[in-house]
N, CA, C and O atoms as a DFTB+ gen file, in Angstrom:
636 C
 N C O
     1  1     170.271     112.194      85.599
     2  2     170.976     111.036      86.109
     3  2     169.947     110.018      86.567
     4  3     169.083     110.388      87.362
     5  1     169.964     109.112      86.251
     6  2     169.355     107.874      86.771
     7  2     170.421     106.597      87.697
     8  3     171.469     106.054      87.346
     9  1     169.737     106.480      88.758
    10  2     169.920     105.441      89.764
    11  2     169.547     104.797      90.047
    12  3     168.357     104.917      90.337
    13  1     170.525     102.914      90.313
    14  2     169.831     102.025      89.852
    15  2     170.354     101.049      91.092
    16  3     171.559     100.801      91.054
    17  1     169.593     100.463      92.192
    18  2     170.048      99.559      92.941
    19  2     169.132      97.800      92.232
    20  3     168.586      97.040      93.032
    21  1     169.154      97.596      91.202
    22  2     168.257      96.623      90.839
    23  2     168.913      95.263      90.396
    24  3     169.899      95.378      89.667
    25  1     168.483      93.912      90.753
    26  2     169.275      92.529      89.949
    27  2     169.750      92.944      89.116
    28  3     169.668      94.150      88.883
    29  1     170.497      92.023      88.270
    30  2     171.005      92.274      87.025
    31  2     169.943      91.889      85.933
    32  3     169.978      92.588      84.920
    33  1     168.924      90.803      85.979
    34  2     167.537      90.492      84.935
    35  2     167.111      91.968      84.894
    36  3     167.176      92.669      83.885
    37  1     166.589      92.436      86.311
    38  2     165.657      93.562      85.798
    39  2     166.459      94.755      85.162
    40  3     165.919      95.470      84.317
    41  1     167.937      94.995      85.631
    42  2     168.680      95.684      84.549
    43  2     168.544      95.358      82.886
    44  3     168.414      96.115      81.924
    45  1     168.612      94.233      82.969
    46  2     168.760      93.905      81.542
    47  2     167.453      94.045      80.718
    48  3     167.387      94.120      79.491
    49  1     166.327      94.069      81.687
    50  2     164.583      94.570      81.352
    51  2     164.590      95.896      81.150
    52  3     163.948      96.181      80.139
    53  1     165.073      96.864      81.721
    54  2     165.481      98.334      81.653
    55  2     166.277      98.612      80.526
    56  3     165.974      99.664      79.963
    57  1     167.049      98.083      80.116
    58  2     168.114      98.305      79.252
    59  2     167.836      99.184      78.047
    60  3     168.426     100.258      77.928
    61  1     166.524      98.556      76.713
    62  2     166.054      99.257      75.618
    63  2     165.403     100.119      76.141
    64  3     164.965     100.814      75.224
    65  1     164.902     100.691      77.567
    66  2     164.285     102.371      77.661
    67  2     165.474     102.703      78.020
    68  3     165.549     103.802      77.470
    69  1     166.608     102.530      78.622
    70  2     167.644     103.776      79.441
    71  2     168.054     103.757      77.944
    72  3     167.880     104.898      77.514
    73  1     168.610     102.793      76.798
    74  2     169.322     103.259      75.710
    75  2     168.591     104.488      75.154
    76  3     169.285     105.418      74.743
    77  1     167.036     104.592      75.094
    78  2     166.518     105.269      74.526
    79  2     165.936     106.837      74.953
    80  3     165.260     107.639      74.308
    81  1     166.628     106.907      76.606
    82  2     166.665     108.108      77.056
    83  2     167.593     109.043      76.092
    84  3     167.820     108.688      74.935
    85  1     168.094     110.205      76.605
    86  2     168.626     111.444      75.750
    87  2     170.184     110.889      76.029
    88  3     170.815     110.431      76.981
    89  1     170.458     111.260      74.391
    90  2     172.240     110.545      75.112
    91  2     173.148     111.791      75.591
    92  3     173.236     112.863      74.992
    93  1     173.837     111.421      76.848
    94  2     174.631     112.411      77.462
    95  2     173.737     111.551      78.447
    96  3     174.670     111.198      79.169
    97  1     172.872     111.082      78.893
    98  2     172.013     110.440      80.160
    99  2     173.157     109.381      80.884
   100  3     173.760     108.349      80.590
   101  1     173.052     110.247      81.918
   102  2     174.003     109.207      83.004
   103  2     173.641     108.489      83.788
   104  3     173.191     108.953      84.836
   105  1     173.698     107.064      83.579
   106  2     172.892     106.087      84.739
   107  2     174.042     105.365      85.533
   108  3     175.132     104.999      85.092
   109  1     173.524     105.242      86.860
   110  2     174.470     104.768      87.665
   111  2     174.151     103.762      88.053
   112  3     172.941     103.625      87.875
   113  1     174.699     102.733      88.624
   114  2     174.255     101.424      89.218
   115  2     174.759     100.826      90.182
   116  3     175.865     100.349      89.930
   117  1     174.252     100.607      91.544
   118  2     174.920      99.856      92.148
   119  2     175.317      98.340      92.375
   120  3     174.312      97.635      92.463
   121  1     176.331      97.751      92.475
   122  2     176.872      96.336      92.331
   123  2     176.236      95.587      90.857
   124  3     176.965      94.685      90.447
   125  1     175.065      95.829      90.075
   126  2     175.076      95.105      89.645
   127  2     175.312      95.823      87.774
   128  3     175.117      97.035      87.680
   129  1     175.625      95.213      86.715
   130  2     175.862      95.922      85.311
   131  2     174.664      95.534      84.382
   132  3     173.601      95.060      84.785
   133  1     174.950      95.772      83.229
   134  2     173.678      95.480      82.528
   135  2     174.336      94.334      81.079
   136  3     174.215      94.619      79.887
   137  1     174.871      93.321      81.515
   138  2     175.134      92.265      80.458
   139  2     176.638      92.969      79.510
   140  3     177.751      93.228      79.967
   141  1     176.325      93.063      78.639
   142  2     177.649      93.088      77.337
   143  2     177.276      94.962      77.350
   144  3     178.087      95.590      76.668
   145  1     176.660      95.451      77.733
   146  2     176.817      96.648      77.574
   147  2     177.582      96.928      78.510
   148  3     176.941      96.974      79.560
   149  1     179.021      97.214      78.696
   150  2     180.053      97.545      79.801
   151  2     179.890      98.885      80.287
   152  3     179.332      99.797      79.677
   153  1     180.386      98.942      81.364
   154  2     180.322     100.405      81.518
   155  2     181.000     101.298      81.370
   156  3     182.065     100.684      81.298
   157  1     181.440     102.996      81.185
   158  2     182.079     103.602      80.654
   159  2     183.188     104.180      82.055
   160  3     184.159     104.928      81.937
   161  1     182.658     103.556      83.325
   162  2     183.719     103.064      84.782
   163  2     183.022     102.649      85.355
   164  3     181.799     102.530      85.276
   165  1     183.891     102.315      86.160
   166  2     183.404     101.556      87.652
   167  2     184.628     101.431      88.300
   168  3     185.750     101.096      87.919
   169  1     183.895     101.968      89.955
   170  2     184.343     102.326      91.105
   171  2     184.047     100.965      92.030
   172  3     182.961     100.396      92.149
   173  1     185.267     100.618      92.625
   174  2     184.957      99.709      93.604
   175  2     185.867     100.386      94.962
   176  3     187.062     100.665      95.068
   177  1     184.779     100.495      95.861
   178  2     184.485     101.241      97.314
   179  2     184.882      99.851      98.330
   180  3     184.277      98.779      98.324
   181  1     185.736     100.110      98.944
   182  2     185.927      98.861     100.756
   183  2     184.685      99.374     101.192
   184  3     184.549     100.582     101.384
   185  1     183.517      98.346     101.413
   186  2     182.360      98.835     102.300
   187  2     182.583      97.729     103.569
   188  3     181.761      96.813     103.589
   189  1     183.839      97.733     104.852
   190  2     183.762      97.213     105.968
   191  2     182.366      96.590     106.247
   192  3     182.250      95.377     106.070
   193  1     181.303      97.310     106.665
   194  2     180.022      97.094     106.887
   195  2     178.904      96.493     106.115
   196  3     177.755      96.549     106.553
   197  1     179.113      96.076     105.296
   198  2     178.328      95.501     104.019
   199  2     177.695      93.923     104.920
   200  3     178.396      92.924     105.081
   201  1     176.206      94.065     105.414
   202  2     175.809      93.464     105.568
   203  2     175.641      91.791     104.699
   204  3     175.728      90.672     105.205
   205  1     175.375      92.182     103.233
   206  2     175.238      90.796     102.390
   207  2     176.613      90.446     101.773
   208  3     177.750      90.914     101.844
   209  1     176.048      89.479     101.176
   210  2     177.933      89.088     100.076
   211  2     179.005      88.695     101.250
   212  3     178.895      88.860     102.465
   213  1     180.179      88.070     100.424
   214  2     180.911      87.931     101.018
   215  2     181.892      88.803     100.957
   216  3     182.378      89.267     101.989
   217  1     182.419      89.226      99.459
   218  2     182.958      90.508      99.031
   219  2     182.207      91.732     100.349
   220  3     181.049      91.569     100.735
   221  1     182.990      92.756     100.821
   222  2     183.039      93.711     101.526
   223  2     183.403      95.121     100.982
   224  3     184.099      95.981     101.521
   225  1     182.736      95.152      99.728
   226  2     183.071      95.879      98.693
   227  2     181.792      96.237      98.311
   228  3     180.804      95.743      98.854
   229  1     181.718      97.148      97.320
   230  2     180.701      97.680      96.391
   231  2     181.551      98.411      94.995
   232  3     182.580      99.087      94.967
   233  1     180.738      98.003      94.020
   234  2     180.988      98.484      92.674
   235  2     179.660      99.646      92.071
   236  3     178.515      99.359      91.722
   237  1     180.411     101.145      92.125
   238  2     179.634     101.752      91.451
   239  2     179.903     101.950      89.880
   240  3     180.893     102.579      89.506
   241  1     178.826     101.295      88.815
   242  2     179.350     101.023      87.502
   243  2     177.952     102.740      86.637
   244  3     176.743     102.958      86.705
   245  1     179.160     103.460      85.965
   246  2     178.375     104.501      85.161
   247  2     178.136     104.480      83.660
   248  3     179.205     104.351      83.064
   249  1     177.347     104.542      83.057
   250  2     177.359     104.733      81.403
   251  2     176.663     106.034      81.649
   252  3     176.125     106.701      82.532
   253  1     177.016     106.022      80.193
   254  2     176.819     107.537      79.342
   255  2     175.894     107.093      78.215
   256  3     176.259     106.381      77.280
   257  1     174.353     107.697      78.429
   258  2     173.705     107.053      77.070
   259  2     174.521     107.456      76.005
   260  3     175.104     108.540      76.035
   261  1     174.629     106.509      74.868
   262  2     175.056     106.900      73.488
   263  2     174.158     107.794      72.470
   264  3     172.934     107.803      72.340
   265  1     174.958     108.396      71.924
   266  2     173.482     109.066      70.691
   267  2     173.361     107.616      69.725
   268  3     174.249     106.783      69.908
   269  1     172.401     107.341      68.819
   270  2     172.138     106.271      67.576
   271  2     173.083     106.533      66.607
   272  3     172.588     107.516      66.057
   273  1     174.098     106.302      66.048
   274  2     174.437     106.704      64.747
   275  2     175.086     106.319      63.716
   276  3     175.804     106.769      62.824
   277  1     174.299     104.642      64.356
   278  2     174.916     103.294      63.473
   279  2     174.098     103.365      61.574
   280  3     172.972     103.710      61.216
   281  1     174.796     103.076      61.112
   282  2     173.959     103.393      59.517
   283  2     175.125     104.426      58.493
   284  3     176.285     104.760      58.737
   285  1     174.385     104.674      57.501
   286  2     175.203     105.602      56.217
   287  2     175.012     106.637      56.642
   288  3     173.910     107.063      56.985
   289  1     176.279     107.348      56.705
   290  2     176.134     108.854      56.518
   291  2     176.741     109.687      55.523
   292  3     177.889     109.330      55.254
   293  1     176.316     110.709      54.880
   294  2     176.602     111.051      53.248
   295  2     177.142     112.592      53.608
   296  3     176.438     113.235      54.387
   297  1     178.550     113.323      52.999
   298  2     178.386     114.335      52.950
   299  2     179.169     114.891      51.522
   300  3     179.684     114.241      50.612
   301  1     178.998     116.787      51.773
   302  2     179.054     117.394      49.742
   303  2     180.723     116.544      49.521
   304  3     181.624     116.380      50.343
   305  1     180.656     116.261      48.512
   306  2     181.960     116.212      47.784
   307  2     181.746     114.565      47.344
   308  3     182.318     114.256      46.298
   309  1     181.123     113.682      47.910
   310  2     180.763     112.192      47.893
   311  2     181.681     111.498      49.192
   312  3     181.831     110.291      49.381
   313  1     182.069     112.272      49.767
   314  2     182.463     111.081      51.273
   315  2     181.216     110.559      52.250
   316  3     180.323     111.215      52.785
   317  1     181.422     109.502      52.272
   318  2     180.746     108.310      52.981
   319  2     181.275     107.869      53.923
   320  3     182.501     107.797      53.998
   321  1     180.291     107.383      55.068
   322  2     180.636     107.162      56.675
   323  2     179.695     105.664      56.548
   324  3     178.502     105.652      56.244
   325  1     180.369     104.663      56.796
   326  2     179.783     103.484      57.400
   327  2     179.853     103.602      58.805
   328  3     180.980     103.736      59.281
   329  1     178.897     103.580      59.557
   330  2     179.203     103.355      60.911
   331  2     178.429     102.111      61.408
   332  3     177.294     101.731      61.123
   333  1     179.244     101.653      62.125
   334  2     179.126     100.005      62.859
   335  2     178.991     100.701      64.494
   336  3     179.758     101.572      64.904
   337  1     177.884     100.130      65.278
   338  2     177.596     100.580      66.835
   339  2     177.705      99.526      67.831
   340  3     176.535      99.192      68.019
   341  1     178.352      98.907      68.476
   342  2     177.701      98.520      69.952
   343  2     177.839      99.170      70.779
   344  3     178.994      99.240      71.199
   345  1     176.988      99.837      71.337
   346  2     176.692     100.842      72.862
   347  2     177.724     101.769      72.236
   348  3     177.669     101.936      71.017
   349  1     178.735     102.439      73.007
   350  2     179.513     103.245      72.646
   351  2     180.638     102.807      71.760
   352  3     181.552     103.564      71.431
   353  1     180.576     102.034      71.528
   354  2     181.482     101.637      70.697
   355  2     181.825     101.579      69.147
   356  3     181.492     100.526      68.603
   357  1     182.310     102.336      68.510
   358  2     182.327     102.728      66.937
   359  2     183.494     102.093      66.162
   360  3     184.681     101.859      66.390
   361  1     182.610     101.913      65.121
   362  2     183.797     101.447      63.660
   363  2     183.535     102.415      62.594
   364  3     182.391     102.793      62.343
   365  1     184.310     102.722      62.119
   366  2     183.792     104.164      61.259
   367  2     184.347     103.633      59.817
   368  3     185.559     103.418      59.780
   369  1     183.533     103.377      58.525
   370  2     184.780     103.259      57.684
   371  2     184.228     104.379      56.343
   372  3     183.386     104.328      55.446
   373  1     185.100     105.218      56.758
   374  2     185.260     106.389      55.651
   375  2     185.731     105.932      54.098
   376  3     186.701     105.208      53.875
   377  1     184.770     106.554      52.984
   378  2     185.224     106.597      51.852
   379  2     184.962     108.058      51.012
   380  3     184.120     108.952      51.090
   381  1     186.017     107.824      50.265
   382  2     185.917     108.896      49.332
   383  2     186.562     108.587      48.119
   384  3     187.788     108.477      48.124
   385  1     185.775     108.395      46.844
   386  2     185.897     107.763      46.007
   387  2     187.129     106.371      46.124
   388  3     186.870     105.485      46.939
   389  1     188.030     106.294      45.539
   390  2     189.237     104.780      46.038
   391  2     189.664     104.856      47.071
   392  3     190.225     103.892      47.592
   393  1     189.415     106.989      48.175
   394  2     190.226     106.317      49.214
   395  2     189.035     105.799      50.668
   396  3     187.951     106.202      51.090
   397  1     189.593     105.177      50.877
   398  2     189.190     104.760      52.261
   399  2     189.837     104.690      53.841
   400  3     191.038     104.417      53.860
   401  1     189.251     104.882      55.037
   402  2     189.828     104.350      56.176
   403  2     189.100     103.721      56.869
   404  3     187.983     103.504      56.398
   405  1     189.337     103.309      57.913
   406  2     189.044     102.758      59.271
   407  2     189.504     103.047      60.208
   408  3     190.707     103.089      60.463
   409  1     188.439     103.348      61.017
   410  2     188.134     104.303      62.752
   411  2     187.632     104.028      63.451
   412  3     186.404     104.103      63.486
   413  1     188.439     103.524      64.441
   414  2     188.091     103.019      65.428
   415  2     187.792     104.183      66.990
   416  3     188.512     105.098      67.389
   417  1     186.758     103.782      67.440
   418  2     186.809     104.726      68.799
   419  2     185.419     104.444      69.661
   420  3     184.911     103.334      69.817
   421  1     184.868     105.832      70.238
   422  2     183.889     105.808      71.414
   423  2     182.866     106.839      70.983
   424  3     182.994     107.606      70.029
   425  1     181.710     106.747      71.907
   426  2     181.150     108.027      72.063
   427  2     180.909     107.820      73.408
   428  3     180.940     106.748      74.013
   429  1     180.571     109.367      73.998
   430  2     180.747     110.554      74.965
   431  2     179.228     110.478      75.085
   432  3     179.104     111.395      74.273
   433  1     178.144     110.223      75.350
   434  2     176.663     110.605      74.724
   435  2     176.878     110.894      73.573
   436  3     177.067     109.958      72.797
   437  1     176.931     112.424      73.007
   438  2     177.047     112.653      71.163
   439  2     178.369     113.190      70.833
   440  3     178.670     113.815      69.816
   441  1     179.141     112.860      71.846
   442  2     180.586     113.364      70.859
   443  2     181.693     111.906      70.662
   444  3     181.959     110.925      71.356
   445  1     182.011     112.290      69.662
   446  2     182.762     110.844      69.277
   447  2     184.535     111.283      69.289
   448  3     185.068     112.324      68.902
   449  1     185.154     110.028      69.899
   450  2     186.476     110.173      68.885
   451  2     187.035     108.946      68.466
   452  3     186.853     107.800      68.876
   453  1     187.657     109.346      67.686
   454  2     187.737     107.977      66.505
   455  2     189.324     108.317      66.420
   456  3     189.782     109.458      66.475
   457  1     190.064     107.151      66.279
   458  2     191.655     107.179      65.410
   459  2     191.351     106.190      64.420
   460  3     190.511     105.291      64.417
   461  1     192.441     106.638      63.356
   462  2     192.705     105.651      62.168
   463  2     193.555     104.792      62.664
   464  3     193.830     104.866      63.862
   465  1     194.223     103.668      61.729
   466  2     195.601     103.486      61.521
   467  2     196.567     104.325      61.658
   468  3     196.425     105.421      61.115
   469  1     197.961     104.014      62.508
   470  2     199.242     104.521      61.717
   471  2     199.193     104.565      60.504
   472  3     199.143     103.646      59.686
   473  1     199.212     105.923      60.337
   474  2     199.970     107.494      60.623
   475  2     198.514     108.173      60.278
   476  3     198.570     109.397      60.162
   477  1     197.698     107.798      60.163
   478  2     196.444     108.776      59.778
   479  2     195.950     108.939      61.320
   480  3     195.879     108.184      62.289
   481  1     195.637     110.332      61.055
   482  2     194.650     111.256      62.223
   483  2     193.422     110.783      62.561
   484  3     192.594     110.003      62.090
   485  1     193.584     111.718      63.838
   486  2     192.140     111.246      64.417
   487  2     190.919     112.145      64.318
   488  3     191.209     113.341      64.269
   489  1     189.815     111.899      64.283
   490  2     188.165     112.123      63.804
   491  2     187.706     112.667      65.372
   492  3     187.587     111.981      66.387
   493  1     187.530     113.872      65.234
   494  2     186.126     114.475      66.876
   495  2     185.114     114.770      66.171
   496  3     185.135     115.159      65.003
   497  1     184.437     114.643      66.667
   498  2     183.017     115.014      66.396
   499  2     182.006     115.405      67.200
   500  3     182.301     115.826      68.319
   501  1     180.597     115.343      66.786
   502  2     179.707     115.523      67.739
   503  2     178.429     115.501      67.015
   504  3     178.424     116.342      66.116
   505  1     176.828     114.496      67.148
   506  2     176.247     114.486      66.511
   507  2     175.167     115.780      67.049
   508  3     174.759     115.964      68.195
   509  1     174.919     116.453      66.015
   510  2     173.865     117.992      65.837
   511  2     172.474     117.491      65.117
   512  3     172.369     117.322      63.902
   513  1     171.648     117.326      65.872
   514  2     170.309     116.711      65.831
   515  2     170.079     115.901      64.493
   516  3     170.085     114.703      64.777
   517  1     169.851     116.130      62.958
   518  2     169.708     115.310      62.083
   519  2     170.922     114.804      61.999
   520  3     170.815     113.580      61.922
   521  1     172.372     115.248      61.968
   522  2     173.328     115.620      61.129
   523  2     174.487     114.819      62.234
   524  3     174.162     114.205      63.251
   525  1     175.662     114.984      61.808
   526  2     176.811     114.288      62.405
   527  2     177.946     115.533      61.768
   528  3     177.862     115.971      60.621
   529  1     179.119     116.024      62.901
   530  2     179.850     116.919      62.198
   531  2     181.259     116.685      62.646
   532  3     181.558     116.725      63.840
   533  1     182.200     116.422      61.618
   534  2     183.108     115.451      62.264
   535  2     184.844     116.780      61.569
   536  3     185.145     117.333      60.511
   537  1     185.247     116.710      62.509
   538  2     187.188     117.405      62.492
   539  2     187.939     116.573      62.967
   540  3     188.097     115.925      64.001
   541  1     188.682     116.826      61.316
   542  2     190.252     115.900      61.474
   543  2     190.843     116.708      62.035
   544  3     190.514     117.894      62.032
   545  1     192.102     116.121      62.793
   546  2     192.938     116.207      63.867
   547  2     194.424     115.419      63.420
   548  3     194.629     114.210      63.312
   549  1     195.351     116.547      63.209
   550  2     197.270     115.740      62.900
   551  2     197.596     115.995      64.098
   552  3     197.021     116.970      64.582
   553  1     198.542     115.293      64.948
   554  2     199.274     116.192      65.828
   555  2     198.946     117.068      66.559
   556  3     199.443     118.193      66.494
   557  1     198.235     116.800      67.221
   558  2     197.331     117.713      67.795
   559  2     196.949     118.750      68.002
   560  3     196.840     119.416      69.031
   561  1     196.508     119.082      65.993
   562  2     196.005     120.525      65.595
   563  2     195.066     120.128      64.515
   564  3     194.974     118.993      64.046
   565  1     194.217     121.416      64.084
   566  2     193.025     120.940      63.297
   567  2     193.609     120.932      61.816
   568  3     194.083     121.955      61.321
   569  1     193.547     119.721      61.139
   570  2     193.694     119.436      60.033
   571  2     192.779     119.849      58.784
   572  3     193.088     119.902      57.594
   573  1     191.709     120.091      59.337
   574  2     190.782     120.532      58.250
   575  2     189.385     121.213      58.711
   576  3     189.023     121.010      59.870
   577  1     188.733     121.861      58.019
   578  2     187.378     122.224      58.302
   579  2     186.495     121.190      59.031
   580  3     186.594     119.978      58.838
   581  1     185.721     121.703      59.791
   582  2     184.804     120.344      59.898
   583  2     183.759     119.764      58.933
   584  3     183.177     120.731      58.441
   585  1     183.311     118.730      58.491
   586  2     182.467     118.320      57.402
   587  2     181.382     117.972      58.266
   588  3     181.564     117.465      59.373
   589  1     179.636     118.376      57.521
   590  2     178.892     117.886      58.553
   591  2     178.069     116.843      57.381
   592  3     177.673     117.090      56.242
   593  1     178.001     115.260      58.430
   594  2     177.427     114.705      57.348
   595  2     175.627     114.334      58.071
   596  3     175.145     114.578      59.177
   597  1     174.970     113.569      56.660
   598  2     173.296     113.583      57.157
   599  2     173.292     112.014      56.832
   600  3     173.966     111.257      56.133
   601  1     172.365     111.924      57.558
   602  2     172.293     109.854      57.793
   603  2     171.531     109.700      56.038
   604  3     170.696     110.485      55.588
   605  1     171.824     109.076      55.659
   606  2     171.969     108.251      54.396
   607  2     170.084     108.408      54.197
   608  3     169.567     108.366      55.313
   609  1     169.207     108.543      53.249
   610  2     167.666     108.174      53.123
   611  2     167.804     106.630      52.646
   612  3     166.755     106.000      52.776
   613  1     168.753     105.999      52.189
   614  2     168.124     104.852      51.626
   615  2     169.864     104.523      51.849
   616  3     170.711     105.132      52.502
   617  1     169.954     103.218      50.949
   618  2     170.981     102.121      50.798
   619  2     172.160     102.863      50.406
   620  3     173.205     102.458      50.916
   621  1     172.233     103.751      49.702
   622  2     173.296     104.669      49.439
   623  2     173.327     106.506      49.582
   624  3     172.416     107.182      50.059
   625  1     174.189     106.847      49.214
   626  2     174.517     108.548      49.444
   627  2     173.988     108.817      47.917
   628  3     174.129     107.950      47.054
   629  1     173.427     109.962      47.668
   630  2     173.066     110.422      46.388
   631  2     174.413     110.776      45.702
   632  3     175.458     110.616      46.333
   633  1     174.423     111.183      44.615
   634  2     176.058     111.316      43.621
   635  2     175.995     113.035      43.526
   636  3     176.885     113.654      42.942
């Protein structure tokens, strides 16, 4: 866990090492956030006694480092993972040969969950050091094996 009573500049100076701590890394902060990276909560405390400010309050704001796992990911059969990242935030767009979706969701440090569109299921996962290993989910039962996919070497998935 990391703790942070600092401006918001020098947060935002901190920012590319805390992303690059171990994800599951929990940093905490007091009153102040770190720009467009939101936090994953925040607590606002009545502090009666709060010497500065006019607010008589305090905001404790937490993230969860993210794992990296913006880029191609390829697994057997030819399904393909586009993934789109800001901070925790995921766009997933699955293909497999004509079919395709879009998945929207979060990550946890390295576990993700993603929903489709109505009526398609939702995607858990969890990234396993090279690899990414992702289970569909109907109704809240397992729809299928889990597939584990590997980040792309180049511009595309091999055939």
């Amino acid at each position: 866990v990391v703790t942070m009573y600092l401006l918001p500049e020098v947060n935002l100076q901190l920012r590319p090492r805390l992303l690059a701590l171990a994800p599951g890394t929990r940093i905490v902060s007091h009153d102040w956030d770190m720009g467009d990276w939101r936090p994953d909560r925040t607590l606002t405390v009545d502090v009666p006694d709060k010497p500065v400010g006019r607010e008589k309050l305090s905001r404790l704001h937490l993230w969860v480092v993210p794992a990296a796992v913006e880029g191609l990911w390829c697994a057997a059969g030819g399904t393909e993972l586009q993934v789109l990242q800001r901070y925790q935030v995921l766009q997933m767009h699955w293909r497999r040969g004509a079919d395709r979706q879009l998945y929207t969701g979060r990550l946890d440090g390295s576990r993700l969950r993603l929903l489709g569109p109505a009526p398609h299921p939702a995607l858990f996962g969890h990234v396993d050091g090279d690899g990414l290993v992702l289970q569909l989910w109907c109704f809240g039962r397992q729809a299928a094996a889990p597939q584990r996919f590997v980040r792309a070497s180049g511009a595309a998935c091999p055939a």
